[in-house]
JSON list of C-alpha atoms in Angstrom, two decimals:
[
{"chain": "A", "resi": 1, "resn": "UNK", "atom": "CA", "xyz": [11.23, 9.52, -15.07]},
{"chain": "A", "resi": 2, "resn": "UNK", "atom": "CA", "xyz": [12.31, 10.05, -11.61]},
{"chain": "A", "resi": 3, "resn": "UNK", "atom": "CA", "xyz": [13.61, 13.55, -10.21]},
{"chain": "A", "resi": 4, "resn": "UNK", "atom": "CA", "xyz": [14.18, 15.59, -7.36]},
{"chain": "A", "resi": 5, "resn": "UNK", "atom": "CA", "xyz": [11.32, 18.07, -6.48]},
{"chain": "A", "resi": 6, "resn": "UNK", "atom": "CA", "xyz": [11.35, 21.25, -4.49]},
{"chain": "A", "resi": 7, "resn": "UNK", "atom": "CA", "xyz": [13.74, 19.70, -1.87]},
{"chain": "A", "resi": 8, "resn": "UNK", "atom": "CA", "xyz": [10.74, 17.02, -0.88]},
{"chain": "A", "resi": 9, "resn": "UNK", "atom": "CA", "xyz": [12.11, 13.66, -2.58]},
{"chain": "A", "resi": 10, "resn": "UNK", "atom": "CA", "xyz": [11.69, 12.04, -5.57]},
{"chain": "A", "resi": 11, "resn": "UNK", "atom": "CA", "xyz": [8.60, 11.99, -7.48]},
{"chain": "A", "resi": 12, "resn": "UNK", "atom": "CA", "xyz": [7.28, 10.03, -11.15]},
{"chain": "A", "resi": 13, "resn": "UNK", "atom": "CA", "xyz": [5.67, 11.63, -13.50]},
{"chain": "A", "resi": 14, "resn": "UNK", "atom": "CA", "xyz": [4.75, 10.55, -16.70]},
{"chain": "A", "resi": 15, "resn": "UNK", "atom": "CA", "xyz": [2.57, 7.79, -16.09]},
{"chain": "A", "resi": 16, "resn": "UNK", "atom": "CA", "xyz": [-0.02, 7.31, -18.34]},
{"chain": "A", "resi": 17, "resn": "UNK", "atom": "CA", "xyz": [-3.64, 7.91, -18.80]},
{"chain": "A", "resi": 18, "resn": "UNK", "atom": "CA", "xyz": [-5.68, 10.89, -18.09]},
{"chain": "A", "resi": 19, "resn": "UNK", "atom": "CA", "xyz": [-9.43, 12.62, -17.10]},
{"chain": "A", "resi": 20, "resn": "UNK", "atom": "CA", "xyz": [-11.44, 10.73, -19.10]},
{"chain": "A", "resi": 21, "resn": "UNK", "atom": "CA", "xyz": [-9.35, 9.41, -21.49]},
{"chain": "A", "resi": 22, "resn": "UNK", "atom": "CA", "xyz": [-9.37, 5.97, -23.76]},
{"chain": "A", "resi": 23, "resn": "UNK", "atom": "CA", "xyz": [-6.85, 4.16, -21.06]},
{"chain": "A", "resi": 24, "resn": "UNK", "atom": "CA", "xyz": [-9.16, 4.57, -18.18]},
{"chain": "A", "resi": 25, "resn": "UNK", "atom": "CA", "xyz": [-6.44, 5.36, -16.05]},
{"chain": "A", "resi": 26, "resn": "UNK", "atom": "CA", "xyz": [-6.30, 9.19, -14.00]},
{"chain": "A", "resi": 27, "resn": "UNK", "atom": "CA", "xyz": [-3.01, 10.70, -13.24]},
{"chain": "A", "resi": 28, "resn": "UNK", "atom": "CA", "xyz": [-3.15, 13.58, -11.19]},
{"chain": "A", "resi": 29, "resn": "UNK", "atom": "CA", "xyz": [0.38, 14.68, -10.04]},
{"chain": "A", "resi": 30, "resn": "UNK", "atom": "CA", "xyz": [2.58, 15.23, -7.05]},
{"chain": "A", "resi": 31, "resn": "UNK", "atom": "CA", "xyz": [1.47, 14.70, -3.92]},
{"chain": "A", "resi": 32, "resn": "UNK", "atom": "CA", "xyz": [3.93, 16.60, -1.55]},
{"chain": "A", "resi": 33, "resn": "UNK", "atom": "CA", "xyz": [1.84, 18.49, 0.14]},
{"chain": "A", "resi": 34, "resn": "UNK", "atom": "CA", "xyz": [0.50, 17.55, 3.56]},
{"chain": "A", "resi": 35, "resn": "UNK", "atom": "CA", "xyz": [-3.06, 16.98, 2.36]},
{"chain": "A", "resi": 36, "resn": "UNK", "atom": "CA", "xyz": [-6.23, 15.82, 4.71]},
{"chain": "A", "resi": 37, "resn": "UNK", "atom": "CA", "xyz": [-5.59, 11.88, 3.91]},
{"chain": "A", "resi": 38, "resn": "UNK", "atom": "CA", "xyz": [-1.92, 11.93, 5.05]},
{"chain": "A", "resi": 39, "resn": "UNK", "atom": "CA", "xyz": [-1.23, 14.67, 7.55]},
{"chain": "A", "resi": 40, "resn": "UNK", "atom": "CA", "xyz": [-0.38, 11.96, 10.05]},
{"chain": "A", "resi": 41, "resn": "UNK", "atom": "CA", "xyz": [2.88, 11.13, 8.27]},
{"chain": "A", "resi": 42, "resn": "UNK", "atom": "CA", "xyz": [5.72, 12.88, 7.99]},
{"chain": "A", "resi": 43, "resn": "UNK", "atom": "CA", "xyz": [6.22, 13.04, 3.91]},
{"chain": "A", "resi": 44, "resn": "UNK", "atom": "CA", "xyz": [9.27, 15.46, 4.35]},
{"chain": "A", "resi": 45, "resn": "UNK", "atom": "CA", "xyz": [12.39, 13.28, 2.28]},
{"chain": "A", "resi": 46, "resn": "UNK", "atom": "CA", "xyz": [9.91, 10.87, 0.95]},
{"chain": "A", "resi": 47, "resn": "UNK", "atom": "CA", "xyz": [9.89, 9.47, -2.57]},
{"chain": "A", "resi": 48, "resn": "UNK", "atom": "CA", "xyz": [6.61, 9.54, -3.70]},
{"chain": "A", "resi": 49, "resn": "UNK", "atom": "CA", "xyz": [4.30, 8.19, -7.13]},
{"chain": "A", "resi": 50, "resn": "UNK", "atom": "CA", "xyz": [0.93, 8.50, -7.93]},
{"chain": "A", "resi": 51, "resn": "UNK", "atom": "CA", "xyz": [-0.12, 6.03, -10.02]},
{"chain": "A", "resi": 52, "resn": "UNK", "atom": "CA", "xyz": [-3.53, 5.69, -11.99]},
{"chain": "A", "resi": 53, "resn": "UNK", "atom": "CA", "xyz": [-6.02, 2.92, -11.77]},
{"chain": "A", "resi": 54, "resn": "UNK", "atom": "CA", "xyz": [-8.84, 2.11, -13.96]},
{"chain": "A", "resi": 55, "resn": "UNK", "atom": "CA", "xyz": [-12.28, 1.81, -12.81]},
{"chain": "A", "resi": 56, "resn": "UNK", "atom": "CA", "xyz": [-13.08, -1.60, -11.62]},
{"chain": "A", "resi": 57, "resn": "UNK", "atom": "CA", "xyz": [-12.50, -3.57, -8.98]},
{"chain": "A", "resi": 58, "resn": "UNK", "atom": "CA", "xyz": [-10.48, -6.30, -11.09]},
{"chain": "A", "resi": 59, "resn": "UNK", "atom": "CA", "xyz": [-7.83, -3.60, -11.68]},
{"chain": "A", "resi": 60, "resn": "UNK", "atom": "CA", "xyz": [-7.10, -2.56, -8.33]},
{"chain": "A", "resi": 61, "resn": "UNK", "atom": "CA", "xyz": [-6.63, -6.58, -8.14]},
{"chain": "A", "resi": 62, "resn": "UNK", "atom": "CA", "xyz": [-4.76, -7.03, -10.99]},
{"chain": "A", "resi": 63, "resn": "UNK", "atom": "CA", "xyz": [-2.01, -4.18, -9.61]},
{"chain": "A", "resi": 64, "resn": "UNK", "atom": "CA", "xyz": [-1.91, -6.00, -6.04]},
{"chain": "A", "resi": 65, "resn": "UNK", "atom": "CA", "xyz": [-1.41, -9.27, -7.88]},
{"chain": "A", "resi": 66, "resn": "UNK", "atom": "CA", "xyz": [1.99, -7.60, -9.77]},
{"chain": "A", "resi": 67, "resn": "UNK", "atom": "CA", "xyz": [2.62, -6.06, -6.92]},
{"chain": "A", "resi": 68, "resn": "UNK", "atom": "CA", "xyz": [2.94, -9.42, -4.67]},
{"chain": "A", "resi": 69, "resn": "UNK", "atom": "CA", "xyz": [5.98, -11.08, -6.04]},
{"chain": "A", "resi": 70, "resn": "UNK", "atom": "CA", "xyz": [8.23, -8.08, -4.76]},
{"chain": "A", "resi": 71, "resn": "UNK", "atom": "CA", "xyz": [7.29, -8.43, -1.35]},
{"chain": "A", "resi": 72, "resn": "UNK", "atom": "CA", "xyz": [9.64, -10.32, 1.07]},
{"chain": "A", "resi": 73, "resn": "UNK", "atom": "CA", "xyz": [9.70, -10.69, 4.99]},
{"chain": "A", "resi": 74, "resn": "UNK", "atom": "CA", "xyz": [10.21, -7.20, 7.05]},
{"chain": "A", "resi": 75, "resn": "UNK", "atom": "CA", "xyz": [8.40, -5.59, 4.49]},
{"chain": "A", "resi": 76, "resn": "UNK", "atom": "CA", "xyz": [4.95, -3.57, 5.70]},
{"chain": "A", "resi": 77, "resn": "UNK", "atom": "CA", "xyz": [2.48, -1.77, 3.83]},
{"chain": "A", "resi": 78, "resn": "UNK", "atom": "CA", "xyz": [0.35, 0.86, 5.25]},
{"chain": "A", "resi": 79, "resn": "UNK", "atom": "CA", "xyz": [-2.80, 0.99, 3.45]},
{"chain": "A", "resi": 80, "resn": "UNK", "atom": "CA", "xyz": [-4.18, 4.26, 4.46]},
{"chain": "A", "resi": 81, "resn": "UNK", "atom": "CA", "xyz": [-7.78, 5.57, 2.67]},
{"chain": "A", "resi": 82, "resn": "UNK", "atom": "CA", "xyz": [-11.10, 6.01, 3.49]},
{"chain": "A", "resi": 83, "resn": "UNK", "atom": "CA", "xyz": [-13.81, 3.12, 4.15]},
{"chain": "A", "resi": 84, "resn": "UNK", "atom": "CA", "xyz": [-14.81, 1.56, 0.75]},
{"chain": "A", "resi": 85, "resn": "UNK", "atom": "CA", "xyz": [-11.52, 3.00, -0.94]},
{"chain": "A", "resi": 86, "resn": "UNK", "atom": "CA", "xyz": [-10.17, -0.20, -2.14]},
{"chain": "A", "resi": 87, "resn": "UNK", "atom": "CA", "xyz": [-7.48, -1.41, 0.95]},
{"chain": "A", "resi": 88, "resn": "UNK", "atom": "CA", "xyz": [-9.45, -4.45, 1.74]},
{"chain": "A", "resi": 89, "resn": "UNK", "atom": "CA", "xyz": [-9.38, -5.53, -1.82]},
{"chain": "A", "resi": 90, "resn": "UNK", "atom": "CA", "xyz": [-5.85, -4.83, -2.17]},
{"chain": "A", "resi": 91, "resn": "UNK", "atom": "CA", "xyz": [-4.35, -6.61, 0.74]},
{"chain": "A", "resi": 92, "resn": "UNK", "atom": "CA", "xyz": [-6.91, -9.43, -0.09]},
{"chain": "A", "resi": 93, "resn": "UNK", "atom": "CA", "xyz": [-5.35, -10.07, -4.09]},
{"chain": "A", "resi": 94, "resn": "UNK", "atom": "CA", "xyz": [-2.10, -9.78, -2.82]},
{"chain": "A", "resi": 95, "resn": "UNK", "atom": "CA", "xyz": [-2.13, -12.49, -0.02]},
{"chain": "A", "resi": 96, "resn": "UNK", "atom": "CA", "xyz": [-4.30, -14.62, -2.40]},
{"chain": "A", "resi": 97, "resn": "UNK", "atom": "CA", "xyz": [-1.87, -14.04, -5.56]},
{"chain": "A", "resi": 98, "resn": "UNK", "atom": "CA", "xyz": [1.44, -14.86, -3.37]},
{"chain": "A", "resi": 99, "resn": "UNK", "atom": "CA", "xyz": [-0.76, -18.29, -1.59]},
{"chain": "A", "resi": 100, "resn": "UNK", "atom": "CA", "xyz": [-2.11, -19.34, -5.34]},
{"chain": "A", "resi": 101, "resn": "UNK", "atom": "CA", "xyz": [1.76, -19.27, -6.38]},
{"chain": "A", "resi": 102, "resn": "UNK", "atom": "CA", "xyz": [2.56, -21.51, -3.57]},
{"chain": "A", "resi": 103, "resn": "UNK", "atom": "CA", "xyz": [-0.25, -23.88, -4.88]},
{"chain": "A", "resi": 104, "resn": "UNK", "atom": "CA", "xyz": [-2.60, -22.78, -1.66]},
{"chain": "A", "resi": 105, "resn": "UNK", "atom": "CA", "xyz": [-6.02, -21.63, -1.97]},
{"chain": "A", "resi": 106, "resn": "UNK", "atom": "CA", "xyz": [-7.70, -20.32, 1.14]},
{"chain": "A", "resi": 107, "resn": "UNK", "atom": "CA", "xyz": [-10.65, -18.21, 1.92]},
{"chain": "A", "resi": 108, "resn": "UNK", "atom": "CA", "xyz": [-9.12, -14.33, 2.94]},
{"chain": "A", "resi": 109, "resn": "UNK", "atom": "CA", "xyz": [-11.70, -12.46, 4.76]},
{"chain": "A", "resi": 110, "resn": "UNK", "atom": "CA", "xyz": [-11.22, -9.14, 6.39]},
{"chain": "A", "resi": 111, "resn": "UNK", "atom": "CA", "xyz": [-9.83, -9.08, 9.92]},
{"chain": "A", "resi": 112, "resn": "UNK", "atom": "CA", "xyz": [-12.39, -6.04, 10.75]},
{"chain": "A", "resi": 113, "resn": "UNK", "atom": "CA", "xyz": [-13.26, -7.83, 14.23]},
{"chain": "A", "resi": 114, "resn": "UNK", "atom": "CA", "xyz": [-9.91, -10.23, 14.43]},
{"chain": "A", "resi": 115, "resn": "UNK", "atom": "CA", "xyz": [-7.60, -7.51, 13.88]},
{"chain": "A", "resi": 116, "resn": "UNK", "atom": "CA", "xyz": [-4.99, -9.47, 12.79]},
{"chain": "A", "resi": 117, "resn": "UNK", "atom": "CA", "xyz": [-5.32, -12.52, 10.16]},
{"chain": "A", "resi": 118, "resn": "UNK", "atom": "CA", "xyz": [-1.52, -14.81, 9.32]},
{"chain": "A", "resi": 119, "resn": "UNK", "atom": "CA", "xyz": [-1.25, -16.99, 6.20]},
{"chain": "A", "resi": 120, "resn": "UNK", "atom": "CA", "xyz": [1.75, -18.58, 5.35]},
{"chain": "A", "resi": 121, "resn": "UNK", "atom": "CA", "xyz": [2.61, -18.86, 1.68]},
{"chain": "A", "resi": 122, "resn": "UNK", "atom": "CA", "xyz": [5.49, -21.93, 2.48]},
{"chain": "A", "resi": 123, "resn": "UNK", "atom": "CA", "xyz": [7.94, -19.57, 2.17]},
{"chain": "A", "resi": 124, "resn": "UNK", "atom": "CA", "xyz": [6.89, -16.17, 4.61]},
{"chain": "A", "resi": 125, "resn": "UNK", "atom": "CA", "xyz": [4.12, -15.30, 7.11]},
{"chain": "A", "resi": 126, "resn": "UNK", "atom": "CA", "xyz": [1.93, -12.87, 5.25]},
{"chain": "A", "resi": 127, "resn": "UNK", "atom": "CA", "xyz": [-0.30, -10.70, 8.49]},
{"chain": "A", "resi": 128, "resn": "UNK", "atom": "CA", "xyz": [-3.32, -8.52, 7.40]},
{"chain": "A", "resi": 129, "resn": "UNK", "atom": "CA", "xyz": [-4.26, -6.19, 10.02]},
{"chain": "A", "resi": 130, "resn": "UNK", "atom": "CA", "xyz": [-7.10, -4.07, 10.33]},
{"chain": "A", "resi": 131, "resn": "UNK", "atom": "CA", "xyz": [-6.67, -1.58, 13.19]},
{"chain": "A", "resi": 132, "resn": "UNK", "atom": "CA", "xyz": [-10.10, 0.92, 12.80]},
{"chain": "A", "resi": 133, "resn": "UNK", "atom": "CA", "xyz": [-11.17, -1.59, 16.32]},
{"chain": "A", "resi": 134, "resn": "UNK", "atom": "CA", "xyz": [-7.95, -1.36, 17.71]},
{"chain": "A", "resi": 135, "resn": "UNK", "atom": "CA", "xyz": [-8.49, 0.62, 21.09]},
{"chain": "A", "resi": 136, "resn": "UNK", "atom": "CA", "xyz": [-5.04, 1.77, 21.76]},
{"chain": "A", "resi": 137, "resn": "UNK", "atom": "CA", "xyz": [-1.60, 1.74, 20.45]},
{"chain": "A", "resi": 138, "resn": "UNK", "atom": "CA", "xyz": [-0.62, -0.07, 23.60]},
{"chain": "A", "resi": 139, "resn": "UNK", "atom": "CA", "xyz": [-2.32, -3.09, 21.94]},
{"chain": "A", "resi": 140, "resn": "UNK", "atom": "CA", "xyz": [0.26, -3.36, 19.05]},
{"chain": "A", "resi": 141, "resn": "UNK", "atom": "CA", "xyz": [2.60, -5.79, 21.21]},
{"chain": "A", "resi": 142, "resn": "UNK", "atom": "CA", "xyz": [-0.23, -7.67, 22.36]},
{"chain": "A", "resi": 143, "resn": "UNK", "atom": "CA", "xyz": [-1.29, -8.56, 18.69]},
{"chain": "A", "resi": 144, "resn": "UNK", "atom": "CA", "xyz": [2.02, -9.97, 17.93]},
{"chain": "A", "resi": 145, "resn": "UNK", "atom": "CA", "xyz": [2.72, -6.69, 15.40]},
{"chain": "A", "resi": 146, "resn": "UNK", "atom": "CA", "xyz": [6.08, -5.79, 16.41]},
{"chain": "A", "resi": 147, "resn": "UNK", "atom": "CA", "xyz": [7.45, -8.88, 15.35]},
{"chain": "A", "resi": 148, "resn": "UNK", "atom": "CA", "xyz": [5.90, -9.70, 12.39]},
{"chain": "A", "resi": 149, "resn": "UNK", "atom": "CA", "xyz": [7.10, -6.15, 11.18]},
{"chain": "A", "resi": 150, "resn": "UNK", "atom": "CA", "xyz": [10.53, -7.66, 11.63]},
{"chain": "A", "resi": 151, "resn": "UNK", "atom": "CA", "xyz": [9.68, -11.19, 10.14]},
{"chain": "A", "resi": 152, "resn": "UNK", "atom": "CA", "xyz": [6.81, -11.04, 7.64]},
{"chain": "A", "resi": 153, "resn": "UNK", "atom": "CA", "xyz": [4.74, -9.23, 5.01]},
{"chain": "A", "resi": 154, "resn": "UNK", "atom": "CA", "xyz": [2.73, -6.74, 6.65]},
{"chain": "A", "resi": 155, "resn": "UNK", "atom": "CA", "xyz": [-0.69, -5.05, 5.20]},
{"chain": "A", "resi": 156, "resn": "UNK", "atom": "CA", "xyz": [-2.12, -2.68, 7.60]},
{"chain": "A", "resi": 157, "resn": "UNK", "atom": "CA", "xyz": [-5.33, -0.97, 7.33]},
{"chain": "A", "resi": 158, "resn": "UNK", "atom": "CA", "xyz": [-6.11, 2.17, 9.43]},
{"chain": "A", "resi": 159, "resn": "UNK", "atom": "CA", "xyz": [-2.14, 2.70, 9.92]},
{"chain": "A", "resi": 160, "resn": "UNK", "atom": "CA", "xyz": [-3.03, 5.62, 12.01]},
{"chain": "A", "resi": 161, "resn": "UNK", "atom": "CA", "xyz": [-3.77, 3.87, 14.95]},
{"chain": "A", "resi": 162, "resn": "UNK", "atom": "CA", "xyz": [-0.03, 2.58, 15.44]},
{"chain": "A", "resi": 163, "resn": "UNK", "atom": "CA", "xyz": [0.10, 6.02, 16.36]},
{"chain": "A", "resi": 164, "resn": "UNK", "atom": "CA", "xyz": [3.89, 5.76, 14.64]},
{"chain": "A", "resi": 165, "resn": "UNK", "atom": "CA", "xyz": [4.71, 2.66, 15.78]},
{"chain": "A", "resi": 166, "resn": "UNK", "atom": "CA", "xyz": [5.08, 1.40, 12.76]},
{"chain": "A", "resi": 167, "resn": "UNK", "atom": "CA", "xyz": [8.98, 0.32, 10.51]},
{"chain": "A", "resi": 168, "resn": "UNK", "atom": "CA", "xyz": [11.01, 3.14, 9.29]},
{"chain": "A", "resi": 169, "resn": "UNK", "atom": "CA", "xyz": [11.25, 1.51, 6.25]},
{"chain": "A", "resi": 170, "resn": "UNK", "atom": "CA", "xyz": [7.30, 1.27, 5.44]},
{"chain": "A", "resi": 171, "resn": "UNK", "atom": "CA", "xyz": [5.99, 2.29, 2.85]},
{"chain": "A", "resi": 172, "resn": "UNK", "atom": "CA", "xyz": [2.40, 4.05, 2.67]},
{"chain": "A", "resi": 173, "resn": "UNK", "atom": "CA", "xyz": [0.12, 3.39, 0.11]},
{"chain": "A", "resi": 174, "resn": "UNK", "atom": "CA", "xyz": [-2.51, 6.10, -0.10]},
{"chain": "A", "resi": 175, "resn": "UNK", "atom": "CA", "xyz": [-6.08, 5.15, -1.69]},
{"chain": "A", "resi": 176, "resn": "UNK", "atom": "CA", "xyz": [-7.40, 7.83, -3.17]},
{"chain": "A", "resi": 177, "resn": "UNK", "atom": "CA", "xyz": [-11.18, 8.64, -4.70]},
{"chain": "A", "resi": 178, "resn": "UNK", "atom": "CA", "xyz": [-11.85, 10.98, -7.77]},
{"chain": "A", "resi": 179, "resn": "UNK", "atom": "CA", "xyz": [-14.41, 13.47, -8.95]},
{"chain": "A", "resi": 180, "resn": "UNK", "atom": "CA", "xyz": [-15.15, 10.84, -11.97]},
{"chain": "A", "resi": 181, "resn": "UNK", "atom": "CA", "xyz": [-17.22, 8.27, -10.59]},
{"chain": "A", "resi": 182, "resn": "UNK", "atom": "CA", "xyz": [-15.46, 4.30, -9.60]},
{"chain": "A", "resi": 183, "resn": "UNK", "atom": "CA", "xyz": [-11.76, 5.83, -9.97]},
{"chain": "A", "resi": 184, "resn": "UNK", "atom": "CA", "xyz": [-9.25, 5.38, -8.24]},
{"chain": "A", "resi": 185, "resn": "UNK", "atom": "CA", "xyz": [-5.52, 6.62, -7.29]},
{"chain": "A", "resi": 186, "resn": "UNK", "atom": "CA", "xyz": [-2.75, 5.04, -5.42]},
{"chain": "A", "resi": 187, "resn": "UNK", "atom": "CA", "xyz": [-0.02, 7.26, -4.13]},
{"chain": "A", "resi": 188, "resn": "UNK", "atom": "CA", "xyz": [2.88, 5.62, -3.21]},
{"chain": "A", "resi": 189, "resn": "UNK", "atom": "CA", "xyz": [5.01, 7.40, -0.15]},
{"chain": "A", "resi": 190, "resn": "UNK", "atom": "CA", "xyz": [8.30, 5.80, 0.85]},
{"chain": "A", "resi": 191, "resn": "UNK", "atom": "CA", "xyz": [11.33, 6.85, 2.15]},
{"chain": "A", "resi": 192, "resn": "UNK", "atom": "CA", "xyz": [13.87, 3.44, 2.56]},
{"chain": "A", "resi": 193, "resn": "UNK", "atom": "CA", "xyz": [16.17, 2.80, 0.63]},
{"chain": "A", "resi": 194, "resn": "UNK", "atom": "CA", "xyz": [14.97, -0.70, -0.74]},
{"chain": "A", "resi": 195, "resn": "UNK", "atom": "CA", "xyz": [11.62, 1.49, -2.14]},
{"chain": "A", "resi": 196, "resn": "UNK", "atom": "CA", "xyz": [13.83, 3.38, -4.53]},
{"chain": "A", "resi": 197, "resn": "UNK", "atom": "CA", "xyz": [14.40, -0.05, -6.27]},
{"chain": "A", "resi": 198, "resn": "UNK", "atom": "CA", "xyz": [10.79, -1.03, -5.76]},
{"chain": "A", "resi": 199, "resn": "UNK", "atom": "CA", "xyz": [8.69, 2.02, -6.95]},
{"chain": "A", "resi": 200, "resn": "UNK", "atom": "CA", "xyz": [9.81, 1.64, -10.82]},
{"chain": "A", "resi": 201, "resn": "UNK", "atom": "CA", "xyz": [9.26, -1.61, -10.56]},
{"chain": "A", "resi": 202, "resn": "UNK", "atom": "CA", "xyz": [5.78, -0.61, -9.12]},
{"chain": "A", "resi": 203, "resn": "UNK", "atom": "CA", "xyz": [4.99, 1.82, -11.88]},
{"chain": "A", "resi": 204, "resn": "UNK", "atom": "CA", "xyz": [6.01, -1.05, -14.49]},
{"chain": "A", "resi": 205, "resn": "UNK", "atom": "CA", "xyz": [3.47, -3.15, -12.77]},
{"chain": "A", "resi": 206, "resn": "UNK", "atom": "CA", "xyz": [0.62, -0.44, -12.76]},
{"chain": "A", "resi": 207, "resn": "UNK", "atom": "CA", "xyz": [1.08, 0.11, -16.51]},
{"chain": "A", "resi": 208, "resn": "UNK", "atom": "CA", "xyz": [1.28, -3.27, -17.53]},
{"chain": "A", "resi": 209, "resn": "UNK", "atom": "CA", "xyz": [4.87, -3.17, -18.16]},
{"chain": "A", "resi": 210, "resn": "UNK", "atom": "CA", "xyz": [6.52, -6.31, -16.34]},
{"chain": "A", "resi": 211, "resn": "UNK", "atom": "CA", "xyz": [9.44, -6.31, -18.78]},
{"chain": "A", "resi": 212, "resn": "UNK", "atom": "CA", "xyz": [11.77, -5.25, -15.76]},
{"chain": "A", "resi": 213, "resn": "UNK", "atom": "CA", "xyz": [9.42, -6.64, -12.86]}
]
């Protein structure tokens, strides 16, 4: 369940799987502290959930794809991890899961020398922005960013180069590696007000749960 922790936000715990065990899945806590992956965000206040992820690529996909009916214009993603961690593949099922429900079908490659790639499911813009390029945080107007935060779904890669210039109400997504080979761990930190409702639903999705998603 949810609960307040040492003054720092809200936290899940109980989710399942474990090292090594028959689910596949690794759970491996709270993550309040101001570790080396996010110590460019302030996490003070924040809810956070670390949810666990099974070994393959298809399940990293397979979470994006329940994740991608939640989203809705305004709302922006920071997909912060290291190169290889998974982001790419994220952002990529969830702009391909929210065009396939549209009935569109379009080839999503990364924006590593674009920057910036739109799509359009019929009913909101959908960016994917890959900053690592991005020479200066003076170039976030000149990409078009600051309004699509306002008026579309947002996945950003390498969110530290907005140099916090990006929403209030984002939401970072942490991709984390683990001492057992191919895992992975996505920590959830969030601090609006319309993530409180989301992050259950979130967890649902991540266990395979979509009763209430």
């Amino acid at each position: 369940g949810w609960r307040q922790v040492d003054g720092w936000g809200i936290g899940f715990e109980g989710c399942v799987g474990g090292w090594g065990g028959g689910g596949g899945g690794v759970w491996v806590g709270f993550f309040f502290q101001a570790e080396d992956g996010i110590r460019d965000y302030d996490v003070t206040g924040v809810q956070t959930c670390a949810l666990p992820i099974c070994t393959s690529p298809q399940d990293t996909a397979a979470l994006a794809a329940r994740i991608a009916p939640l989203l809705r214009a305004g709302d922006t993603l920071l997909l912060d991890g290291d190169i290889g961690s998974g982001k790419t593949h994220f952002a990529r099922a969830i702009i391909q899961t929210r065009l396939g429900n549209a009935g569109r079908a379009e080839t999503v490659p990364s924006p590593t020398y674009t920057l910036v790639q739109a799509y359009c499911d019929g009913i909101v813009d959908i960016w994917h922005a890959d900053l690592f390029r991005l020479a200066s945080p003076d170039e976030v107007a000149d990409l078009g960013l600051d309004d699509a935060f306002r008026e579309a779904i947002c996945l950003v890669e390498w969110p530290d180069r907005l140099a916090g210039q990006h929403p209030d109400g984002a939401m970072l997504i942490r991709f984390e590696t683990c001492s057992e080979p191919g895992v992975r761990v996505l920590i959830f930190h969030a601090s609006a007000p319309r993530w409180l409702q989301i992050l259950p639903l979130i967890e649902h999705a991540a266990t395979g749960n979509t009763a209430h998603v």
